[in-house]
């Protein structure tokens, strides 16, 4: 139950705060039990960032856990401030970010390099959110370059998992089974058909990646690819005090050369994130069409501003290899599907999105849950990156409209996945000018790509 009730066909109640619309659980929306249960398992994906924080930034486990708590605060902001997406990282950009961080020694140098990158991502989102220029700028980017960036990010994600030293190679049984199950349940035509006829399949589908993740963990434990959890009781104790030694307040701000080095990666991260924004907008628009009882005010400007705030939070209190992205696609998709059913299944799109990450944040305090999943953190990260790779390649291929664009995109993807963001962007610009343009000097008609489009700052 909640204090404020929504009238038929109107917006979910809120408190206005400038460009934001503040909503609180039990005040403006009800608590959703399905999202609560789902979050108690899916929060393990947020813990999966810990191995990357340890490896690339040189953080101790307890400090990395404190970083995850800061990230959890950021995850709760979108629903609180009026954004209907379930937020996540800019997951497809993670392989590109890791290639960038790999150039720096773990410790203060890598942390400063990541702070520089995250501040640039904040600036991009903030400026484009304030000015409303985000959709216009991305429309100017050639289809071939967008396709190459998405495909390259997807290839880099899959290479990282399947290479000789990757996680799939080290634990092939559990991750292969988990990946195949996850892909089948999220993307299979036959499984979608099954959910329409079989109530068990329909119930399983509600929980997105959770069933495949649990099966992968059980298999990994049974075949001894992962150790038996050392379950402890009580509450977690993140090292918030020690965390100060790994932040700009102690280490100092990045030097100019680090800001310059981060620019290509920041640009690619935003281009990928904008693709996520379009996908999220499509999910919400489709869901809203099936639920005329709630009017959803979907604003890309507000989404930009909230994502900017989250990146600013990370920059000073928990620089994050995953960055702060506008949407966790898999969870937003399952939440939107439940919302489409009826008001009984989900009272509001905000009740689903809000409940999920509040529950996920609370789960971080529960030591038995954290220690239960601790040995399996790699599974959550690997499945996320495999699904991300699949989606990036699939969506990237849709951006290229002819064989010329597909050829340019393929080369850009390979260079980006092999040499990093700067080389990939540079190759894309050069190939576009040499191969796609009808003339090098004269101005061509304005590009109007069909793939990553947004209808202004509002979507009905």
Short mmCIF file of C-alpha atoms in Angstrom, two decimals:
data_model
loop_
_atom_site.label_atom_id
_atom_site.label_comp_id
_atom_site.label_asym_id
_atom_site.label_seq_id
_atom_site.Cartn_x
_atom_site.Cartn_y
_atom_site.Cartn_z
CA UNK A 1 0.00 0.00 0.00
CA UNK A 2 0.99 3.64 -0.39
CA UNK A 3 -0.24 6.98 0.94
CA UNK A 4 -0.89 8.71 -2.39
CA UNK A 5 -3.16 6.97 -4.90
CA UNK A 6 -3.04 7.30 -8.67
CA UNK A 7 -6.21 8.22 -10.51
CA UNK A 8 -7.00 6.28 -13.65
CA UNK A 9 -4.99 7.50 -16.65
CA UNK A 10 -2.82 9.92 -14.67
CA UNK A 11 0.81 9.93 -13.61
CA UNK A 12 1.95 8.12 -10.51
CA UNK A 13 1.92 10.72 -7.66
CA UNK A 14 5.18 12.57 -6.98
CA UNK A 15 6.73 15.59 -5.29
CA UNK A 16 8.12 18.08 -7.87
CA UNK A 17 11.77 19.06 -7.47
CA UNK A 18 13.00 21.16 -10.41
CA UNK A 19 13.41 18.82 -13.40
CA UNK A 20 12.92 15.80 -11.14
CA UNK A 21 9.84 14.00 -9.78
CA UNK A 22 10.50 12.53 -6.33
CA UNK A 23 8.80 9.22 -5.48
CA UNK A 24 9.23 7.21 -2.27
CA UNK A 25 8.17 3.62 -1.54
CA UNK A 26 5.01 3.27 0.57
CA UNK A 27 4.40 7.00 0.03
CA UNK A 28 4.06 7.24 -3.75
CA UNK A 29 4.14 3.58 -4.79
CA UNK A 30 3.67 0.13 -3.31
CA UNK A 31 6.33 -2.52 -2.62
CA UNK A 32 6.48 -5.19 -5.36
CA UNK A 33 7.30 -8.69 -4.06
CA UNK A 34 8.49 -10.16 -7.38
CA UNK A 35 11.11 -7.40 -7.84
CA UNK A 36 12.04 -7.74 -4.15
CA UNK A 37 12.77 -11.48 -4.52
CA UNK A 38 14.52 -10.98 -7.85
CA UNK A 39 16.80 -8.30 -6.36
CA UNK A 40 17.86 -10.54 -3.47
CA UNK A 41 19.58 -12.72 -6.08
CA UNK A 42 20.38 -10.30 -8.88
CA UNK A 43 22.26 -7.98 -6.52
CA UNK A 44 25.11 -10.47 -6.92
CA UNK A 45 25.77 -8.85 -10.31
CA UNK A 46 26.62 -5.58 -8.53
CA UNK A 47 29.05 -7.55 -6.34
CA UNK A 48 30.60 -8.91 -9.54
CA UNK A 49 32.34 -5.56 -10.01
CA UNK A 50 34.56 -6.38 -7.01
CA UNK A 51 37.04 -8.59 -8.95
CA UNK A 52 37.53 -5.80 -11.50
CA UNK A 53 38.07 -3.21 -8.76
CA UNK A 54 40.66 -5.49 -7.16
CA UNK A 55 42.46 -6.29 -10.42
CA UNK A 56 42.47 -2.96 -12.25
CA UNK A 57 42.42 -0.44 -9.38
CA UNK A 58 44.33 -2.48 -6.80
CA UNK A 59 41.63 -2.23 -4.12
CA UNK A 60 41.40 -4.59 -1.11
CA UNK A 61 38.16 -6.61 -0.99
CA UNK A 62 36.58 -4.61 1.86
CA UNK A 63 37.33 -1.31 0.12
CA UNK A 64 35.88 -2.65 -3.13
CA UNK A 65 32.76 -3.65 -1.19
CA UNK A 66 32.50 -0.08 0.09
CA UNK A 67 32.64 1.10 -3.55
CA UNK A 68 29.71 -1.24 -4.31
CA UNK A 69 27.68 0.41 -1.53
CA UNK A 70 28.24 3.82 -3.16
CA UNK A 71 27.15 2.33 -6.46
CA UNK A 72 24.03 0.98 -4.72
CA UNK A 73 23.12 4.49 -3.61
CA UNK A 74 23.44 5.63 -7.20
CA UNK A 75 21.26 2.75 -8.40
CA UNK A 76 18.39 4.01 -6.21
CA UNK A 77 18.48 7.58 -7.59
CA UNK A 78 16.66 7.15 -10.94
CA UNK A 79 13.37 5.80 -9.53
CA UNK A 80 13.63 8.30 -6.67
CA UNK A 81 13.99 11.22 -9.11
CA UNK A 82 11.41 10.22 -11.72
CA UNK A 83 13.14 7.84 -14.17
CA UNK A 84 11.25 4.65 -15.02
CA UNK A 85 14.28 2.53 -16.03
CA UNK A 86 16.02 0.03 -13.79
CA UNK A 87 19.55 1.50 -13.96
CA UNK A 88 22.82 -0.35 -14.39
CA UNK A 89 26.31 0.15 -15.74
CA UNK A 90 27.27 1.10 -19.28
CA UNK A 91 27.93 -2.62 -19.57
CA UNK A 92 28.93 -2.80 -23.27
CA UNK A 93 31.61 -0.20 -22.56
CA UNK A 94 33.25 -2.27 -19.79
CA UNK A 95 35.68 -4.09 -22.15
CA UNK A 96 36.67 -0.75 -23.70
CA UNK A 97 37.15 0.81 -20.25
CA UNK A 98 39.27 -2.16 -19.14
CA UNK A 99 41.48 -1.79 -22.22
CA UNK A 100 41.94 1.86 -21.26
CA UNK A 101 42.69 1.03 -17.62
CA UNK A 102 45.09 -1.72 -18.67
CA UNK A 103 47.55 0.98 -19.74
CA UNK A 104 47.97 2.11 -16.12
CA UNK A 105 49.50 0.39 -13.12
CA UNK A 106 46.86 -0.69 -10.56
CA UNK A 107 46.77 1.77 -7.69
CA UNK A 108 46.77 5.59 -7.66
CA UNK A 109 47.57 5.92 -11.39
CA UNK A 110 44.69 3.70 -12.50
CA UNK A 111 42.29 5.31 -10.02
CA UNK A 112 43.12 8.80 -11.28
CA UNK A 113 42.74 7.63 -14.89
CA UNK A 114 39.30 6.25 -14.09
CA UNK A 115 38.29 9.43 -12.22
CA UNK A 116 39.22 11.46 -15.32
CA UNK A 117 37.11 9.20 -17.51
CA UNK A 118 34.12 9.24 -15.16
CA UNK A 119 34.21 13.03 -14.85
CA UNK A 120 34.18 13.33 -18.66
CA UNK A 121 31.20 10.95 -18.87
CA UNK A 122 29.47 13.10 -16.22
CA UNK A 123 30.18 16.27 -18.23
CA UNK A 124 28.80 14.75 -21.46
CA UNK A 125 25.56 13.60 -19.84
CA UNK A 126 25.12 16.84 -17.89
CA UNK A 127 25.72 19.21 -20.80
CA UNK A 128 23.55 17.23 -23.21
CA UNK A 129 20.85 16.83 -20.56
CA UNK A 130 20.72 20.56 -19.80
CA UNK A 131 20.79 21.60 -23.44
CA UNK A 132 18.68 18.75 -24.82
CA UNK A 133 21.28 18.18 -27.56
CA UNK A 134 21.89 14.49 -26.88
CA UNK A 135 19.65 13.02 -29.56
CA UNK A 136 20.77 15.57 -32.17
CA UNK A 137 24.47 14.90 -31.71
CA UNK A 138 24.10 11.12 -31.89
CA UNK A 139 22.01 11.48 -35.07
CA UNK A 140 25.01 13.15 -36.70
CA UNK A 141 27.23 10.10 -36.13
CA UNK A 142 27.37 7.85 -39.22
CA UNK A 143 25.53 4.53 -38.98
CA UNK A 144 28.70 2.64 -39.83
CA UNK A 145 30.57 4.17 -36.89
CA UNK A 146 27.74 3.45 -34.45
CA UNK A 147 27.49 -0.09 -35.75
CA UNK A 148 31.25 -0.59 -35.48
CA UNK A 149 31.33 0.71 -31.90
CA UNK A 150 28.48 -1.56 -30.77
CA UNK A 151 29.83 -4.63 -32.57
CA UNK A 152 33.36 -3.90 -31.37
CA UNK A 153 32.20 -3.57 -27.77
CA UNK A 154 30.30 -6.84 -28.09
CA UNK A 155 33.28 -8.64 -29.63
CA UNK A 156 35.58 -7.28 -26.92
CA UNK A 157 33.18 -8.51 -24.23
CA UNK A 158 33.04 -12.02 -25.69
CA UNK A 159 36.78 -12.19 -26.35
CA UNK A 160 37.43 -11.27 -22.74
CA UNK A 161 35.29 -14.18 -21.58
CA UNK A 162 36.32 -16.84 -24.14
CA UNK A 163 40.06 -16.18 -24.56
CA UNK A 164 42.62 -18.62 -23.14
CA UNK A 165 42.80 -16.77 -19.82
CA UNK A 166 39.10 -15.85 -19.73
CA UNK A 167 36.53 -16.97 -17.18
CA UNK A 168 34.67 -19.31 -19.56
CA UNK A 169 37.91 -21.14 -20.32
CA UNK A 170 38.73 -21.50 -16.63
CA UNK A 171 35.25 -22.69 -15.60
CA UNK A 172 33.77 -24.02 -18.87
CA UNK A 173 31.00 -26.26 -17.58
CA UNK A 174 29.13 -23.84 -15.35
CA UNK A 175 29.54 -20.76 -17.56
CA UNK A 176 28.71 -22.59 -20.79
CA UNK A 177 25.52 -24.02 -19.31
CA UNK A 178 24.64 -20.71 -17.68
CA UNK A 179 25.29 -18.70 -20.85
CA UNK A 180 23.25 -21.03 -23.08
CA UNK A 181 20.34 -21.07 -20.63
CA UNK A 182 20.45 -17.29 -20.26
CA UNK A 183 20.50 -16.69 -24.02
CA UNK A 184 17.71 -19.23 -24.51
CA UNK A 185 15.40 -17.76 -21.88
CA UNK A 186 16.01 -14.13 -22.87
CA UNK A 187 16.14 -14.33 -26.68
CA UNK A 188 14.77 -17.69 -27.89
CA UNK A 189 11.68 -17.62 -30.10
CA UNK A 190 10.69 -21.09 -28.88
CA UNK A 191 10.92 -20.08 -25.21
CA UNK A 192 8.78 -16.98 -25.83
CA UNK A 193 6.22 -19.23 -27.46
CA UNK A 194 6.43 -21.59 -24.48
CA UNK A 195 5.73 -18.77 -22.00
CA UNK A 196 2.42 -18.09 -23.75
CA UNK A 197 1.26 -21.68 -23.24
CA UNK A 198 3.04 -22.95 -20.15
CA UNK A 199 2.39 -21.20 -16.78
CA UNK A 200 5.65 -22.55 -15.30
CA UNK A 201 7.70 -21.10 -18.17
CA UNK A 202 5.81 -17.83 -17.83
CA UNK A 203 6.64 -17.66 -14.11
CA UNK A 204 10.33 -18.48 -14.75
CA UNK A 205 10.51 -15.79 -17.43
CA UNK A 206 9.47 -13.15 -14.86
CA UNK A 207 12.82 -13.49 -13.14
CA UNK A 208 15.02 -12.73 -16.17
CA UNK A 209 18.62 -13.87 -15.64
CA UNK A 210 18.02 -15.25 -12.13
CA UNK A 211 17.16 -18.90 -13.03
CA UNK A 212 20.15 -19.36 -15.35
CA UNK A 213 22.46 -17.69 -12.82
CA UNK A 214 21.31 -19.99 -10.01
CA UNK A 215 21.72 -23.08 -12.20
CA UNK A 216 25.21 -21.96 -13.24
CA UNK A 217 26.17 -21.50 -9.59
CA UNK A 218 24.82 -24.93 -8.60
CA UNK A 219 26.56 -26.63 -11.51
CA UNK A 220 29.81 -24.80 -10.78
CA UNK A 221 29.66 -25.96 -7.17
CA UNK A 222 28.72 -29.57 -8.04
CA UNK A 223 31.57 -29.99 -10.54
CA UNK A 224 34.02 -28.22 -8.19
CA UNK A 225 34.67 -25.28 -10.51
CA UNK A 226 33.79 -23.03 -7.58
CA UNK A 227 34.37 -23.65 -3.85
CA UNK A 228 31.71 -24.22 -1.23
CA UNK A 229 30.60 -20.86 0.22
CA UNK A 230 31.77 -19.99 3.71
CA UNK A 231 28.45 -18.60 4.92
CA UNK A 232 28.76 -16.12 7.77
CA UNK A 233 26.04 -14.42 9.78
CA UNK A 234 25.56 -10.84 10.77
CA UNK A 235 25.99 -7.67 8.71
CA UNK A 236 28.64 -6.70 6.19
CA UNK A 237 31.38 -4.29 7.23
CA UNK A 238 32.64 -2.32 4.21
CA UNK A 239 35.87 -0.42 4.82
CA UNK A 240 34.47 3.10 4.41
CA UNK A 241 37.28 4.64 6.46
CA UNK A 242 40.04 2.92 4.49
CA UNK A 243 38.21 3.79 1.25
CA UNK A 244 39.32 7.42 1.66
CA UNK A 245 42.87 6.35 0.82
CA UNK A 246 41.70 5.33 -2.65
CA UNK A 247 39.74 8.46 -3.58
CA UNK A 248 40.60 11.85 -5.15
CA UNK A 249 40.20 13.54 -1.77
CA UNK A 250 43.44 11.77 -0.74
CA UNK A 251 45.15 10.93 -4.04
CA UNK A 252 44.48 14.28 -5.71
CA UNK A 253 42.72 15.09 -8.96
CA UNK A 254 43.87 13.64 -12.30
CA UNK A 255 46.45 15.51 -14.37
CA UNK A 256 45.58 17.07 -17.73
CA UNK A 257 47.21 14.26 -19.70
CA UNK A 258 44.82 11.75 -18.10
CA UNK A 259 41.79 13.81 -19.13
CA UNK A 260 43.12 13.94 -22.69
CA UNK A 261 43.78 10.19 -22.75
CA UNK A 262 40.24 9.43 -21.55
CA UNK A 263 38.37 11.42 -24.22
CA UNK A 264 37.95 8.65 -26.85
CA UNK A 265 36.73 6.15 -24.26
CA UNK A 266 34.28 8.71 -22.83
CA UNK A 267 32.85 9.41 -26.29
CA UNK A 268 32.40 5.71 -27.02
CA UNK A 269 30.79 5.17 -23.61
CA UNK A 270 28.23 7.88 -24.33
CA UNK A 271 27.43 6.58 -27.81
CA UNK A 272 26.81 3.12 -26.34
CA UNK A 273 24.78 4.59 -23.50
CA UNK A 274 22.62 6.55 -25.92
CA UNK A 275 21.79 3.28 -27.67
CA UNK A 276 20.68 1.98 -24.26
CA UNK A 277 18.53 5.09 -23.80
CA UNK A 278 16.75 4.42 -27.09
CA UNK A 279 16.21 0.76 -26.22
CA UNK A 280 14.85 1.75 -22.80
CA UNK A 281 12.56 4.35 -24.31
CA UNK A 282 11.14 1.76 -26.69
CA UNK A 283 10.50 -0.67 -23.82
CA UNK A 284 8.68 1.94 -21.74
CA UNK A 285 6.68 3.30 -24.68
CA UNK A 286 5.50 -0.19 -25.61
CA UNK A 287 4.61 -0.98 -22.00
CA UNK A 288 2.73 2.30 -21.59
CA UNK A 289 0.62 1.55 -24.64
CA UNK A 290 -0.68 -1.58 -22.91
CA UNK A 291 -1.37 0.18 -19.61
CA UNK A 292 -3.55 3.27 -20.23
CA UNK A 293 -4.26 3.41 -16.47
CA UNK A 294 -0.84 5.05 -15.90
CA UNK A 295 0.61 7.94 -17.87
CA UNK A 296 4.42 7.62 -17.87
CA UNK A 297 6.32 10.87 -18.30
CA UNK A 298 9.44 9.63 -20.07
CA UNK A 299 12.05 12.39 -20.45
CA UNK A 300 15.47 11.75 -21.98
CA UNK A 301 16.64 15.08 -20.54
CA UNK A 302 15.78 13.94 -17.00
CA UNK A 303 17.44 10.58 -17.70
CA UNK A 304 20.60 12.39 -18.85
CA UNK A 305 20.67 14.53 -15.70
CA UNK A 306 20.17 11.61 -13.31
CA UNK A 307 22.84 9.56 -15.08
CA UNK A 308 25.16 12.58 -14.88
CA UNK A 309 24.57 12.83 -11.11
CA UNK A 310 25.41 9.16 -10.66
CA UNK A 311 28.66 9.50 -12.60
CA UNK A 312 29.57 12.56 -10.54
CA UNK A 313 28.92 10.57 -7.35
CA UNK A 314 31.21 7.80 -8.60
CA UNK A 315 33.93 10.22 -9.67
CA UNK A 316 34.59 11.43 -6.14
CA UNK A 317 33.45 8.51 -3.98
CA UNK A 318 33.80 5.28 -6.02
CA UNK A 319 35.32 5.46 -9.53
CA UNK A 320 33.78 2.50 -11.32
CA UNK A 321 34.94 0.48 -14.37
CA UNK A 322 31.28 -0.08 -15.26
CA UNK A 323 30.57 3.69 -15.18
CA UNK A 324 26.97 4.72 -14.42
CA UNK A 325 24.64 3.80 -17.25
CA UNK A 326 21.01 4.71 -17.96
CA UNK A 327 19.56 1.19 -17.97
CA UNK A 328 20.07 -2.44 -17.00
CA UNK A 329 18.42 -3.74 -20.13
CA UNK A 330 17.62 -7.29 -19.02
CA UNK A 331 15.94 -6.23 -15.75
CA UNK A 332 14.17 -3.23 -17.29
CA UNK A 333 12.79 -5.56 -19.98
CA UNK A 334 11.44 -8.09 -17.47
CA UNK A 335 10.05 -5.28 -15.28
CA UNK A 336 8.33 -3.67 -18.27
CA UNK A 337 6.87 -7.02 -19.32
CA UNK A 338 5.35 -7.54 -15.86
CA UNK A 339 4.01 -4.00 -15.89
CA UNK A 340 2.30 -4.64 -19.23
CA UNK A 341 0.12 -7.38 -17.72
CA UNK A 342 -2.19 -5.40 -15.43
CA UNK A 343 -2.33 -3.18 -12.38
CA UNK A 344 -2.61 -6.21 -10.09
CA UNK A 345 0.72 -7.61 -11.34
CA UNK A 346 2.54 -4.29 -10.94
CA UNK A 347 0.89 -1.19 -9.53
CA UNK A 348 3.20 1.26 -11.32
CA UNK A 349 6.33 1.11 -13.46
CA UNK A 350 7.98 3.07 -10.65
CA UNK A 351 6.92 0.54 -8.01
CA UNK A 352 8.78 -2.15 -9.95
CA UNK A 353 11.88 -0.10 -10.74
CA UNK A 354 12.00 1.47 -7.27
CA UNK A 355 11.54 -1.77 -5.34
CA UNK A 356 14.25 -3.60 -7.26
CA UNK A 357 17.26 -1.47 -6.35
CA UNK A 358 16.11 -0.56 -2.84
CA UNK A 359 15.92 -4.30 -2.17
CA UNK A 360 19.26 -4.79 -3.93
CA UNK A 361 20.86 -2.14 -1.73
CA UNK A 362 19.44 -3.68 1.45
CA UNK A 363 20.80 -7.08 0.37
CA UNK A 364 24.33 -5.64 0.47
CA UNK A 365 24.01 -5.42 4.28
CA UNK A 366 23.01 -9.07 4.71
CA UNK A 367 26.25 -10.95 5.37
CA UNK A 368 24.80 -14.46 4.81
CA UNK A 369 23.70 -13.44 1.29
CA UNK A 370 26.98 -11.71 0.46
CA UNK A 371 29.10 -14.62 1.70
CA UNK A 372 26.81 -17.15 -0.02
CA UNK A 373 27.41 -15.53 -3.40
CA UNK A 374 31.02 -14.45 -2.84
CA UNK A 375 32.62 -17.53 -4.52
CA UNK A 376 30.35 -17.08 -7.56
CA UNK A 377 30.91 -13.39 -8.33
CA UNK A 378 32.61 -14.30 -11.62
CA UNK A 379 29.43 -16.04 -12.81
CA UNK A 380 27.31 -12.91 -12.42
CA UNK A 381 29.84 -10.78 -14.28
CA UNK A 382 30.44 -13.35 -17.03
CA UNK A 383 26.76 -13.92 -17.77
CA UNK A 384 26.20 -10.16 -17.85
CA UNK A 385 29.06 -9.67 -20.33
CA UNK A 386 28.00 -12.62 -22.53
CA UNK A 387 24.44 -11.27 -22.77
CA UNK A 388 25.85 -7.79 -23.38
CA UNK A 389 28.07 -9.11 -26.17
CA UNK A 390 25.11 -10.85 -27.81
CA UNK A 391 22.92 -7.73 -27.64
CA UNK A 392 25.67 -5.38 -28.85
CA UNK A 393 26.47 -7.48 -31.91
CA UNK A 394 22.77 -7.98 -32.69
CA UNK A 395 21.83 -4.31 -32.34
CA UNK A 396 25.05 -3.15 -34.00
CA UNK A 397 24.34 -5.18 -37.13
CA UNK A 398 20.93 -3.53 -37.40
CA UNK A 399 22.54 -0.08 -37.61
CA UNK A 400 24.39 -0.77 -40.88
CA UNK A 401 22.01 -0.34 -43.83
CA UNK A 402 24.10 -1.55 -46.78
CA UNK A 403 27.22 -3.53 -47.61
CA UNK A 404 29.45 -0.43 -47.58
CA UNK A 405 28.38 0.49 -44.05
CA UNK A 406 28.72 -3.14 -42.93
CA UNK A 407 32.28 -3.28 -44.29
CA UNK A 408 33.30 -0.08 -42.48
CA UNK A 409 31.56 -1.25 -39.31
CA UNK A 410 33.37 -4.60 -39.38
CA UNK A 411 36.81 -3.01 -39.64
CA UNK A 412 36.00 -0.45 -36.93
CA UNK A 413 34.78 -3.25 -34.66
CA UNK A 414 37.94 -5.32 -35.07
CA UNK A 415 40.27 -2.34 -34.53
CA UNK A 416 38.30 -1.17 -31.49
CA UNK A 417 38.24 -4.64 -29.92
CA UNK A 418 41.96 -5.11 -30.59
CA UNK A 419 43.55 -1.70 -30.03
CA UNK A 420 41.03 0.30 -27.99
CA UNK A 421 38.74 3.32 -28.22
CA UNK A 422 41.06 5.91 -29.76
CA UNK A 423 42.15 3.70 -32.66
CA UNK A 424 38.59 2.49 -33.25
CA UNK A 425 37.17 6.02 -33.41
CA UNK A 426 39.99 7.26 -35.59
CA UNK A 427 39.64 4.37 -38.03
CA UNK A 428 35.89 4.92 -38.21
CA UNK A 429 36.21 8.60 -39.10
CA UNK A 430 38.87 7.95 -41.75
CA UNK A 431 36.98 5.06 -43.34
CA UNK A 432 33.73 7.03 -43.38
CA UNK A 433 35.40 9.91 -45.21
CA UNK A 434 37.25 7.67 -47.68
CA UNK A 435 34.62 5.01 -48.35
CA UNK A 436 31.12 6.30 -47.66
CA UNK A 437 31.07 9.97 -48.63
CA UNK A 438 30.30 10.78 -52.24
CA UNK A 439 32.67 13.75 -52.02
CA UNK A 440 35.42 14.65 -49.58
CA UNK A 441 34.96 18.42 -49.80
CA UNK A 442 31.30 19.23 -50.49
CA UNK A 443 28.68 19.12 -47.78
CA UNK A 444 26.35 16.16 -48.02
CA UNK A 445 22.67 16.04 -46.99
CA UNK A 446 22.14 15.65 -43.24
CA UNK A 447 22.32 12.09 -42.02
CA UNK A 448 19.16 10.58 -40.57
CA UNK A 449 20.07 7.17 -39.21
CA UNK A 450 17.23 4.79 -38.62
CA UNK A 451 18.81 2.85 -35.79
CA UNK A 452 19.50 5.11 -32.81
CA UNK A 453 16.74 7.70 -32.99
CA UNK A 454 14.90 9.62 -30.33
CA UNK A 455 11.79 11.71 -30.80
CA UNK A 456 13.00 14.78 -28.95
CA UNK A 457 13.27 14.82 -25.19
CA UNK A 458 9.85 13.32 -24.50
CA UNK A 459 8.33 10.01 -25.57
CA UNK A 460 4.65 9.36 -25.12
#
